[in-house]
Short mmCIF file of C-alpha atoms and ligand atoms in Angstrom, two decimals:
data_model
loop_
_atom_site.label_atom_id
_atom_site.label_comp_id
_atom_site.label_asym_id
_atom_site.label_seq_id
_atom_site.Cartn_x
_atom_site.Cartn_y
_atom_site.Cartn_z
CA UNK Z 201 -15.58 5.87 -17.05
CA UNK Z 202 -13.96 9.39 -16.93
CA UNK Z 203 -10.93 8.62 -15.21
CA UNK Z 204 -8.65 11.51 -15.84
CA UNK Z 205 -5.75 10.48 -18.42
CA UNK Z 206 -2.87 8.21 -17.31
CA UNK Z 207 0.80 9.31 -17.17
CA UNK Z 208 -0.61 12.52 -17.91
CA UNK Z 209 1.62 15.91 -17.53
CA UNK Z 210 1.06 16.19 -14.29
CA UNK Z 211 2.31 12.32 -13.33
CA UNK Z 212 5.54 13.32 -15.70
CA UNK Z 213 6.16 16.37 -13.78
CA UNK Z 214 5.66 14.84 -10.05
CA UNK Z 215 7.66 11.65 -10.82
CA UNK Z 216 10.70 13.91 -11.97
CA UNK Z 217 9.77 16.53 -8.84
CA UNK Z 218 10.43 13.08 -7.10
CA UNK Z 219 13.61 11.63 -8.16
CA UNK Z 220 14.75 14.95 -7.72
CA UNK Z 221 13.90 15.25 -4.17
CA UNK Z 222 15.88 11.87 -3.88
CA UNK Z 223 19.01 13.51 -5.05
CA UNK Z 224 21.46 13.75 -2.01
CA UNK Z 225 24.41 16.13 -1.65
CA UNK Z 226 26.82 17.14 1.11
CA UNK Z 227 24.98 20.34 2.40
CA UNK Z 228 21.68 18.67 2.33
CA UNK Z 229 21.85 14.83 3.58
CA UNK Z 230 20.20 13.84 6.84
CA UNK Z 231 18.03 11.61 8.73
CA UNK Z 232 15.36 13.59 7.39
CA UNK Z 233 16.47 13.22 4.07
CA UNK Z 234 13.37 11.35 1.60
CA UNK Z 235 16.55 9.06 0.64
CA UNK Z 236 17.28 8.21 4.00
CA UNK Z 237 14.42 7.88 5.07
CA UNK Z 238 13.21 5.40 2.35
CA UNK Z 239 16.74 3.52 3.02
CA UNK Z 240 15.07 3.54 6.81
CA UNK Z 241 12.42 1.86 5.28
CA UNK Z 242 13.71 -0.46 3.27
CA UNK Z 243 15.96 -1.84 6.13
CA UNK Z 244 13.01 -3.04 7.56
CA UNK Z 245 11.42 -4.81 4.26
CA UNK Z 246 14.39 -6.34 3.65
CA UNK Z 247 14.66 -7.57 7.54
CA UNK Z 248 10.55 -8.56 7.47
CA UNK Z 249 10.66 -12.16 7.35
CA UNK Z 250 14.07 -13.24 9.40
CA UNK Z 251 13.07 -11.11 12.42
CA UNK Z 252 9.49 -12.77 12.54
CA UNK Z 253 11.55 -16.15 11.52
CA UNK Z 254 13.22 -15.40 14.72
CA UNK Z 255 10.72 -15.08 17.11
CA UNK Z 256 8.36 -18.69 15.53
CA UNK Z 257 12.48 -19.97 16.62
CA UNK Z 258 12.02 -18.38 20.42
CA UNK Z 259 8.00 -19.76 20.99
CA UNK Z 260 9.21 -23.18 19.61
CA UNK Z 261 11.90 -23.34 22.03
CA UNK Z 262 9.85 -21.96 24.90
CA UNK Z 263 7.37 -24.88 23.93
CA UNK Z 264 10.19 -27.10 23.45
CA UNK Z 265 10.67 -26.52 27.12
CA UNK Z 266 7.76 -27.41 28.70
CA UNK Z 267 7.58 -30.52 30.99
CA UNK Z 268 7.48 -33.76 28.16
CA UNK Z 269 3.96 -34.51 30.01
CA UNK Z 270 2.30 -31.24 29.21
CA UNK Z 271 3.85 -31.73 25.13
CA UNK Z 272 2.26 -35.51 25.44
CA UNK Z 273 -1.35 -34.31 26.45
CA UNK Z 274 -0.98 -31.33 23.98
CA UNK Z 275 0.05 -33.03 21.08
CA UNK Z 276 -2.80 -35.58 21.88
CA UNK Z 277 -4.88 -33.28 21.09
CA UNK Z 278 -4.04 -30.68 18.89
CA UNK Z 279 -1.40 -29.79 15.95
CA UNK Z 280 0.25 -27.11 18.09
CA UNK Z 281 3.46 -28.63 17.77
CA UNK Z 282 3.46 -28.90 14.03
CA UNK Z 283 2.46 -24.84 14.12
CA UNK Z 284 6.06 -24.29 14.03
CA UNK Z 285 6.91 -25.37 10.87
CA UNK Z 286 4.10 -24.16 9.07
CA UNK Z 287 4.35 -21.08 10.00
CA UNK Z 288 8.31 -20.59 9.14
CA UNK Z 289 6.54 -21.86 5.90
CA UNK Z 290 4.32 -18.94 5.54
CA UNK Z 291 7.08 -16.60 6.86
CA UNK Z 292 8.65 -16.77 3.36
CA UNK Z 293 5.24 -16.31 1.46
CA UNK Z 294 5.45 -13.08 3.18
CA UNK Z 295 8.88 -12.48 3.41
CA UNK Z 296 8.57 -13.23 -0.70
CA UNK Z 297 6.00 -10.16 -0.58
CA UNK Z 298 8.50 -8.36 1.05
CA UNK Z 299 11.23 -8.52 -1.15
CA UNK Z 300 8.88 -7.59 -4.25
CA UNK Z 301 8.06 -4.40 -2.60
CA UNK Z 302 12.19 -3.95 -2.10
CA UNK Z 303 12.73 -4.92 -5.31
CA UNK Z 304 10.35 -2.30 -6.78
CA UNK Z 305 11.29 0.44 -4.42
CA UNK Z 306 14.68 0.39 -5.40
CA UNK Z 307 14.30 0.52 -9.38
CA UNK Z 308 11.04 2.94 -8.44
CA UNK Z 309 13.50 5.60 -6.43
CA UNK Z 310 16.45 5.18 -8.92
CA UNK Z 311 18.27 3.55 -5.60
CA UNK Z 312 21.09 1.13 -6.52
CA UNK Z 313 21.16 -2.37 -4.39
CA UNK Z 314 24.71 -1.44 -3.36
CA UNK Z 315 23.57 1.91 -1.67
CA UNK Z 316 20.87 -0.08 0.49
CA UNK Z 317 23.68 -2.86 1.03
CA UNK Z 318 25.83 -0.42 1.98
CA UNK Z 319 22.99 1.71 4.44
CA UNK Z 320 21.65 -2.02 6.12
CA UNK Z 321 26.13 -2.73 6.93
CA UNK Z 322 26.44 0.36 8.67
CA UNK Z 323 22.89 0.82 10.54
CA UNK Z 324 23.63 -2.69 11.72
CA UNK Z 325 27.13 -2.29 12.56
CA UNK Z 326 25.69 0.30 15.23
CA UNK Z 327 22.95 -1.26 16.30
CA UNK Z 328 20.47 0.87 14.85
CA UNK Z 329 17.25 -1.35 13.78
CA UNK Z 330 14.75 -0.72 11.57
CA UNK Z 331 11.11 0.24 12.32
CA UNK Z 332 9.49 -3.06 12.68
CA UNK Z 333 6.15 -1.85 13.80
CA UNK Z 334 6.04 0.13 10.88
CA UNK Z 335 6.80 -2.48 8.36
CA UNK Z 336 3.93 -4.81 9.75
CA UNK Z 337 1.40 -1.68 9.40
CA UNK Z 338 2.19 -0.75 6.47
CA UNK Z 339 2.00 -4.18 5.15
CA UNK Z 340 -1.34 -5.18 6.81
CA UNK Z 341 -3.17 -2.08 5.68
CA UNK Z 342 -3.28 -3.57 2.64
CA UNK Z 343 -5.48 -6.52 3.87
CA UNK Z 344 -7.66 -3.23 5.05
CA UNK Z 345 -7.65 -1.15 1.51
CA UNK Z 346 -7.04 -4.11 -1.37
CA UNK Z 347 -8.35 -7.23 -0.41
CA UNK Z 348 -12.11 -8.25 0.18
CA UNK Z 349 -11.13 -9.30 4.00
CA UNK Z 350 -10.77 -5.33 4.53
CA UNK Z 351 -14.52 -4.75 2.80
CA UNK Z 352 -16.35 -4.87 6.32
CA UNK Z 353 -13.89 -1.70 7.32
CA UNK Z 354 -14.28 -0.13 3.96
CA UNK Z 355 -17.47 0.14 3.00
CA UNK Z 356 -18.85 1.71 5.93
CA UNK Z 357 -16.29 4.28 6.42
CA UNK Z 358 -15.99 5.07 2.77
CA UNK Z 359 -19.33 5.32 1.97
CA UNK Z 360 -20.41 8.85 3.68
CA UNK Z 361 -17.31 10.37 1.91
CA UNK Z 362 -18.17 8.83 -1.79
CA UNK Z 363 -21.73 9.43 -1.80
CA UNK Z 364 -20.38 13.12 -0.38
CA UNK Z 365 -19.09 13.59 -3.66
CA UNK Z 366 -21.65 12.44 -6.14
CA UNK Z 367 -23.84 14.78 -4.37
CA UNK Z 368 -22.11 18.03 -4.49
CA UNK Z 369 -21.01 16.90 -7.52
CA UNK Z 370 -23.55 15.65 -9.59
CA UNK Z 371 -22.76 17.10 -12.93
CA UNK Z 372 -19.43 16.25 -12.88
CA UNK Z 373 -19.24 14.99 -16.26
CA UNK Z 374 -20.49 17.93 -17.74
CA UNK Z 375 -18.71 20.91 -15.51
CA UNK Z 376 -17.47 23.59 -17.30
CA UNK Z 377 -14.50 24.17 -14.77
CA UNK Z 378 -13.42 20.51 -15.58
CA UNK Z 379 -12.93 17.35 -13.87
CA UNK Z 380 -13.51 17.82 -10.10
CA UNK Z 381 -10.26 18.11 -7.83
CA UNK Z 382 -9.93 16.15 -4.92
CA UNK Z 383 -6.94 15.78 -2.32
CA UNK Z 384 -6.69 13.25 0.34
CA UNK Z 385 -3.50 13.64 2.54
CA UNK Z 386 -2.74 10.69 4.41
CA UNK Z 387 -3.36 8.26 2.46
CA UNK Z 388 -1.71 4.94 4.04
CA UNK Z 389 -1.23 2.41 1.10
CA UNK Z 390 -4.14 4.59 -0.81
CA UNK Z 391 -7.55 2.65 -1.79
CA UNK Z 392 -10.20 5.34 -0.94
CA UNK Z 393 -8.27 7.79 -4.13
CA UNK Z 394 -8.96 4.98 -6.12
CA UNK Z 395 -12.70 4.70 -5.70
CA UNK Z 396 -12.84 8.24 -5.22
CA UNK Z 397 -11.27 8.25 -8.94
CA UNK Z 398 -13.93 5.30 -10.19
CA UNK Z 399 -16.49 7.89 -9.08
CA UNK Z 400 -15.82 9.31 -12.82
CA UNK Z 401 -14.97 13.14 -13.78
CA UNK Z 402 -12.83 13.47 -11.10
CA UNK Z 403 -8.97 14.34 -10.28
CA UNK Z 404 -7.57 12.46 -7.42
CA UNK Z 405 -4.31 13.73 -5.80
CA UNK Z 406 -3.38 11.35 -3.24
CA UNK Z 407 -0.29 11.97 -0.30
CA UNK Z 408 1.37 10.18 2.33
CA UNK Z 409 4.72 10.91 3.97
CA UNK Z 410 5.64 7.63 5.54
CA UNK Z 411 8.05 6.06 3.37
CA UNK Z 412 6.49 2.33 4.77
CA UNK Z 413 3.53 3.25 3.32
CA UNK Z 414 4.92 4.50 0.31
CA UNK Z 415 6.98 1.82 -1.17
CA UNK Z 416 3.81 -0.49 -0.26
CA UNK Z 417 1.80 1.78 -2.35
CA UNK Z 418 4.12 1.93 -5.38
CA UNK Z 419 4.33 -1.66 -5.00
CA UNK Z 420 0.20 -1.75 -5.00
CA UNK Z 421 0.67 0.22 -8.47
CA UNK Z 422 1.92 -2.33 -10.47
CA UNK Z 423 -0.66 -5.08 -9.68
CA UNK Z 424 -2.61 -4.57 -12.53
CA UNK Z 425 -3.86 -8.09 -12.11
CA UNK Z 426 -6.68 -8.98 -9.94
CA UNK Z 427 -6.11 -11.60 -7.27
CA UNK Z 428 -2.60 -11.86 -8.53
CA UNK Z 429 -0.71 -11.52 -4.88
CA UNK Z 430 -1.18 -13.47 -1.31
CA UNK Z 431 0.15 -13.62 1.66
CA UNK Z 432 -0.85 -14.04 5.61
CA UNK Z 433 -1.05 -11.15 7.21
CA UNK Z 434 -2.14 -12.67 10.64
CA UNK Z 435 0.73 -14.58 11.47
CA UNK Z 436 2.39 -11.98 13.37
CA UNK Z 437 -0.04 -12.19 16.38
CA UNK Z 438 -0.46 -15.05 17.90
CA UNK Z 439 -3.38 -13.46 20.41
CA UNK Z 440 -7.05 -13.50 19.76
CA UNK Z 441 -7.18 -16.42 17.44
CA UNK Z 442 -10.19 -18.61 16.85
CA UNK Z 443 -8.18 -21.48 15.29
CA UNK Z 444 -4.87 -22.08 13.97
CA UNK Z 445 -6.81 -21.83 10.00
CA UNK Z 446 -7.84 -18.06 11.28
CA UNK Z 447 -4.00 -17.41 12.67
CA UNK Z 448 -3.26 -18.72 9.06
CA UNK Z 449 -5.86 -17.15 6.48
CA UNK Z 450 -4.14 -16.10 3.54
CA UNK Z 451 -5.42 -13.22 2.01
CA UNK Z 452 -5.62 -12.05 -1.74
CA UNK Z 453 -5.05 -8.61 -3.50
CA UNK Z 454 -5.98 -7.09 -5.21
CA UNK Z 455 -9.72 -7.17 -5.25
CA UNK Z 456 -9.69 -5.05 -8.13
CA UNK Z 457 -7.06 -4.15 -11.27
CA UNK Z 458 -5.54 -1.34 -9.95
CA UNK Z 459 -4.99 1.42 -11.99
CA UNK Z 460 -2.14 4.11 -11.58
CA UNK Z 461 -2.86 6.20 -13.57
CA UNK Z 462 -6.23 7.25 -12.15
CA UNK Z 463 -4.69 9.09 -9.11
CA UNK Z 464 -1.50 11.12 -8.85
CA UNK Z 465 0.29 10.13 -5.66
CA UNK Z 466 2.62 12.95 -4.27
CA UNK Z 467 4.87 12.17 -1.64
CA UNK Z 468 6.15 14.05 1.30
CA UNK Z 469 4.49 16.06 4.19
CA UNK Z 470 1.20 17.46 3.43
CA UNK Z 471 2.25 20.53 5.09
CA UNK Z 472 5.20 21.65 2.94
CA UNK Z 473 4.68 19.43 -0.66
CA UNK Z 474 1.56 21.82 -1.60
CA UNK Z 475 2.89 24.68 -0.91
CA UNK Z 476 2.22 25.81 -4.32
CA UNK Z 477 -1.77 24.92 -4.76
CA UNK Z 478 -3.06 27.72 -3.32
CA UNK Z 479 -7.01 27.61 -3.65
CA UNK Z 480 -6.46 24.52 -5.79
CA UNK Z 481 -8.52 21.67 -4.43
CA UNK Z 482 -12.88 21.29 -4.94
CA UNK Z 483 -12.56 19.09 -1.67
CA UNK Z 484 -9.88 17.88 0.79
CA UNK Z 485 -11.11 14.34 2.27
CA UNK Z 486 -9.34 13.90 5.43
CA UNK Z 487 -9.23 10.06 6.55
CA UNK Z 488 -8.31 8.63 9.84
CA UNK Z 489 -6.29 11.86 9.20
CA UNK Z 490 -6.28 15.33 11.11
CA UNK Z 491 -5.28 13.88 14.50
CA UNK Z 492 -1.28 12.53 13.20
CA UNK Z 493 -0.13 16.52 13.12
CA UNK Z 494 1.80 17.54 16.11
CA UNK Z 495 -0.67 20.98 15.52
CA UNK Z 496 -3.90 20.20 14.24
CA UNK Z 497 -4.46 24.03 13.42
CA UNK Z 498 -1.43 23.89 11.57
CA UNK Z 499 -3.68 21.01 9.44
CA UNK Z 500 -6.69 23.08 9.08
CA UNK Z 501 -4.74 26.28 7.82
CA UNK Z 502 -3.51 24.55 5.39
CA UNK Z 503 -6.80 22.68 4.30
CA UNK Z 504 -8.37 26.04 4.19
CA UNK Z 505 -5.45 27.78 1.90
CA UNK Z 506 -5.71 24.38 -0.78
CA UNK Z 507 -9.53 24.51 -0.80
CA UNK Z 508 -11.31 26.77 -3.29
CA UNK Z 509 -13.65 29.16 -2.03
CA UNK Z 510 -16.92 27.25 -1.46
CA UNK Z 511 -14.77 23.78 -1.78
CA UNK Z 512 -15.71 21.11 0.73
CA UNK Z 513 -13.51 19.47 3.91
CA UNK Z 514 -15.22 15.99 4.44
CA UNK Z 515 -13.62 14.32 7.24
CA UNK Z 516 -14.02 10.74 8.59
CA UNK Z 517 -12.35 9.68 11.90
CA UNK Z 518 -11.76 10.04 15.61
CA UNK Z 519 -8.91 11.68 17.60
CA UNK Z 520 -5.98 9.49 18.35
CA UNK Z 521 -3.29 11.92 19.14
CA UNK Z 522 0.19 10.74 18.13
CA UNK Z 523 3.72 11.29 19.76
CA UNK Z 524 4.31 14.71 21.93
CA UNK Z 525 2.00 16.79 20.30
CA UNK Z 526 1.59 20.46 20.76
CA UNK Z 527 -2.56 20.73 21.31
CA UNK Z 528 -4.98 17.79 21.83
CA UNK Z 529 -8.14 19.45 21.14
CA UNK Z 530 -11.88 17.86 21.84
CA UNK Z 531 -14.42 17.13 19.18
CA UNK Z 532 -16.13 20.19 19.92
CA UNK Z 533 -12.83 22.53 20.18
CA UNK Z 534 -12.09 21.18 16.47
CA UNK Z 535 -15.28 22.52 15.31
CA UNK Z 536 -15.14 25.45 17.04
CA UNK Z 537 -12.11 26.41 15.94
CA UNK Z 538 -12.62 25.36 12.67
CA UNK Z 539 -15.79 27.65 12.25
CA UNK Z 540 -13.78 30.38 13.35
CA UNK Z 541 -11.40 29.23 10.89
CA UNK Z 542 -13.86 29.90 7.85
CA UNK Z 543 -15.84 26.48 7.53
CA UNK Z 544 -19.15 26.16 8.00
CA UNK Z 545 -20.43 22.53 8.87
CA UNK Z 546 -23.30 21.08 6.93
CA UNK Z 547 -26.00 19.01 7.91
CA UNK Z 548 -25.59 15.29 6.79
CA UNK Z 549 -27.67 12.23 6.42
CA UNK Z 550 -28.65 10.62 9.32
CA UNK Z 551 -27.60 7.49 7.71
CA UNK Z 552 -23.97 8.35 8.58
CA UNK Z 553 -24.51 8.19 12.36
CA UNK Z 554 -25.82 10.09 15.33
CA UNK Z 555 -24.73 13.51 15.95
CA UNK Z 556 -22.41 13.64 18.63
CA UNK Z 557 -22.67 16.88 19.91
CA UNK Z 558 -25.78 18.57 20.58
CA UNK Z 559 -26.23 21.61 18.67
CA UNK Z 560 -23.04 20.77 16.45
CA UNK Z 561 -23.69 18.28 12.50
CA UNK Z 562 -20.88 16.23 13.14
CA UNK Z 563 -22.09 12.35 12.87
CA UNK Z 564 -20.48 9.50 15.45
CA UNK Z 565 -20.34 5.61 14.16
CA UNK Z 566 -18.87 2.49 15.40
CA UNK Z 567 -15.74 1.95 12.62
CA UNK Z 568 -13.32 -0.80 12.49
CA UNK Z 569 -9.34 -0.25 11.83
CA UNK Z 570 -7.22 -3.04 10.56
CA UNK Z 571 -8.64 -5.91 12.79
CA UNK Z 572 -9.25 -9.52 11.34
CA UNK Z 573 -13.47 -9.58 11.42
CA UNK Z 574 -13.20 -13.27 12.57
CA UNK Z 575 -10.68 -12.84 15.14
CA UNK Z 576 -11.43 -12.87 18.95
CA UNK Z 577 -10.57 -8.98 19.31
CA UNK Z 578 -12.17 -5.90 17.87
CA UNK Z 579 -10.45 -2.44 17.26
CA UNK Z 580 -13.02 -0.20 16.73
CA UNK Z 581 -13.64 4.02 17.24
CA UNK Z 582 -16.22 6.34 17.13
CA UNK Z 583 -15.39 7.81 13.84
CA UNK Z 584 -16.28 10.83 13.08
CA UNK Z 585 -17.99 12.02 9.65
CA UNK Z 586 -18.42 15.63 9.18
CA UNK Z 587 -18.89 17.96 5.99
CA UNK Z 588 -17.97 21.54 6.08
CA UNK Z 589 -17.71 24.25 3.19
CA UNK Z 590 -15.31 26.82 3.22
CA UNK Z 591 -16.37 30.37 3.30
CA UNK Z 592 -13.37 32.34 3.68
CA UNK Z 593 -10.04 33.03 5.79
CA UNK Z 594 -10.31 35.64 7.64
CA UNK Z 595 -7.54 35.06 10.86
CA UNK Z 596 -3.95 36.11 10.78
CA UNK Z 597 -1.34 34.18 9.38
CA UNK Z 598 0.57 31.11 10.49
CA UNK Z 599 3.89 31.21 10.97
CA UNK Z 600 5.57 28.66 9.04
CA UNK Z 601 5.49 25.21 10.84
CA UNK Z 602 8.65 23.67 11.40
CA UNK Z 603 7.33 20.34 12.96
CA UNK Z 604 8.77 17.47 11.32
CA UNK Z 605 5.35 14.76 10.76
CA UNK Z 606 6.03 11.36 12.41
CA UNK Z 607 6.09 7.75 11.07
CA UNK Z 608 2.33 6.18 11.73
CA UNK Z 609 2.90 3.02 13.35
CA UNK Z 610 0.29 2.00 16.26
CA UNK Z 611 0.12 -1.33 15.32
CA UNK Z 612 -3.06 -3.05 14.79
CA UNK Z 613 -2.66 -4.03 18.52
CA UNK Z 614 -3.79 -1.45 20.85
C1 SAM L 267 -4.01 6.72 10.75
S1 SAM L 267 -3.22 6.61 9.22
C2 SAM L 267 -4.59 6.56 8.13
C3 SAM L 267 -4.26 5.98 6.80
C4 SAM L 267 -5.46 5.92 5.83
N1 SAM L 267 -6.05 7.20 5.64
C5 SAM L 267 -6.46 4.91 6.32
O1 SAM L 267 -7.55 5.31 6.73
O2 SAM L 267 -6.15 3.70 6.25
C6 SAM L 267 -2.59 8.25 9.00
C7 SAM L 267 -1.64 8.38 7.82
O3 SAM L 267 -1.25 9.75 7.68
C8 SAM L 267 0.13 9.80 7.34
N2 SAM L 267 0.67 11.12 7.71
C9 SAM L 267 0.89 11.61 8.96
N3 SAM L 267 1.37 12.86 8.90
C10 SAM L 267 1.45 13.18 7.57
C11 SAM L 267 1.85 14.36 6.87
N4 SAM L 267 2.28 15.43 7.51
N5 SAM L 267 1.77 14.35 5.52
C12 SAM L 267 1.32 13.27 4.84
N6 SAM L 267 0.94 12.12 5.48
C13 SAM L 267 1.01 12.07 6.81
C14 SAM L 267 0.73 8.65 8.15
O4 SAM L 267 2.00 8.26 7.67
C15 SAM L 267 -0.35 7.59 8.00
O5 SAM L 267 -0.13 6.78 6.88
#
């Protein structure tokens, strides 16, 4: 189908640009460190299933201590009491998840068990806990990307951005320049490179800098299998649920065999691991994306620089503006500034939503982020779909950014 060859040059070259960057050394280890950081990480994979253990343990014993009348009627009536058990059940189904994505993350990174022994002793000896929140996103966006619970998310937000493609690109399989080059930053555990790579006659470069969603990701890599992995990703709310079956649902990935070699993941921040691709790129797709930088300019310089003259920016998403960051622009300031940044927006299909400012092509629909469909509670935005080509560069140069990115972890309960 014209995937680009497997463990090609390029995957050779990034895996040992990766290990690499793993190497520590006096001068050059820090909290900021990929090591650490992944350590970080895998504190909290490893820690998954007892803290959640934990807190079934506190609601039992805050049910356990309501007045023996209240239990009576309740257990009358329902099963709530024998929730308890069931769900320390499915705690190690997931926790069981958990430990495969360890497991692979440490023989992935070259880290020995003792070294994460060793980094859990001390963190813990100091009270310094893991990113929870971070675990349980990382681990639920894959009900969102690789399982057919997430399809009613999926296929309307990844639908402008493929059929974006094929019609730019409609030759691709007979372009003299070669397979068409696509970059998506920001991946989160990375499904939209892989159907961006079934598209055919493509080459997908995929990035994310969160080491949560990274070792999920690798993880995703080796299930070559279809429907070969489940777990229950609702369990850890206990809000908004229909029925105790719905609080339950198990969920299967993958949907589809997933093959690694069909995108080349590169890890790190988007803003410094590219630094070499000048003009590089046919199209950057930006997804649920531009609005985690501290400085979104900072973001569209550097889309600009990787693009090829003429290539395309398709973006999909609204503007949820993470921790302290240094501008907060509107909608309309984005495009503004982006057109005076050398992109010129493009009219799209009406299919793709109504255009949300007058006067402007960008395209507004309803789009759901990691939320159970059958659940009582909805997260939706107004995502934003937009197309723009870029023309030139003509502003003066950035300084070079010295913002660190931060770790993506809203929860799937705002
Ligand atoms: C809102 S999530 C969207 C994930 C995915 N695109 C999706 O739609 O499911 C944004 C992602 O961008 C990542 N990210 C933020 N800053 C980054 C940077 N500087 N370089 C690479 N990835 C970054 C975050 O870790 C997070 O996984």
């Amino acid at each position: 189908m014209g995937f680009v060859e497997a463990s090609s040059a390029r995957h050779v070259a990034e895996k040992k640009r990766l290990i690499q960057s793993y190497e520590k050394s006096e001068e050059n280890w820090s909290v900021t460190h990929p090591r650490y950081r992944m350590l970080q990480a895998l504190h909290g994979f490893v820690r998954y299933q007892e803290r959640y253990q934990a807190q079934v343990q506190e609601w039992r014993e805050a049910y356990e201590s309501l007045p023996e009348a209240q239990r009576k009627v309740l257990e009358s009536a329902t099963t709530y009491h024998k929730k308890f058990d069931r769900l320390m059940k499915l705690w190690e189904i997931n926790g069981k998840m958990s430990e495969e994505i360890v497991k692979h993350a440490l023989s992935f990174y070259h880290i020995p068990q003792h070294e994460l022994d060793g980094y859990i002793n001390e963190a813990e000896s100091i009270e310094q806990w893991d990113n929870q929140a971070a675990v349980s996103d990382a681990i639920n966006h894959l009900a969102r990307d690789w399982s057919t619970d997430g399809l009613h998310e999926r296929v309307p937000t990844f639908a402008p951005i493929l059929e974006t493609i094929k019609e730019h690109f409609p030759d691709r399989s007979t372009r003299k320049e070669g397979p068409v080059r696509i970059l998506q930053p920001g991946i989160g555990v990375g499904r939209l490179p892989h159907d961006m790579a079934r598209l055919g006659y493509v080459e997908v470069t995929s990035n994310e800098w969160s080491q949560y969603m990274n070792v999920v990701y690798r993880y995703m890599e080796t299930l070559t299998v279809p429907n070969s992995v489940s777990w229950h990703p609702y369990i850890d709310w206990w809000s908004h649920q229909p029925t105790p079956e719905e609080h339950e649902h198990k969920v299967i990935i993958p949907d589809i065999a997933v093959n690694a070699s069909s995108v080349l993941h590169v890890e790190g921040d988007f803003m410094t691991v590219f630094e070499n691709q000048t003009a590089h790129y046919d199209v950057v797709v930006t997804l649920f994306f531009i609005d985690t930088g501290k400085n979104t300019l900072e973001y569209l310089d550097n889309i600009n620089r990787l693009l090829k003259p003429g290539g395309f920016w398709i973006n999909m998403g609204p503007l949820l503006y993470g921790t302290s960051p240094q501008l907060q622009m509107s909608l309309e300031e984005v495009v503004n500034v982006s057109e005076r940044m050398g992109f010129e927006f493009l009219e799209t299909d009406e299919k793709w939503g109504e255009i949300t400012i007058p006067g402007k092509t960008v395209r507004g629909q309803e789009l759901g982020y990691l939320f159970n469909k059958r659940a009582m509670r909805r997260n939706m935005y107004m995502a934003q779909f937009s197309v723009a080509k870029k023309t030139g560069r003509d502003y003066p140069e950035f300084p070079k950014t010295e913002n660190e990115p931060f770790n993506f972890a809203p929860g799937s309960k705002f």
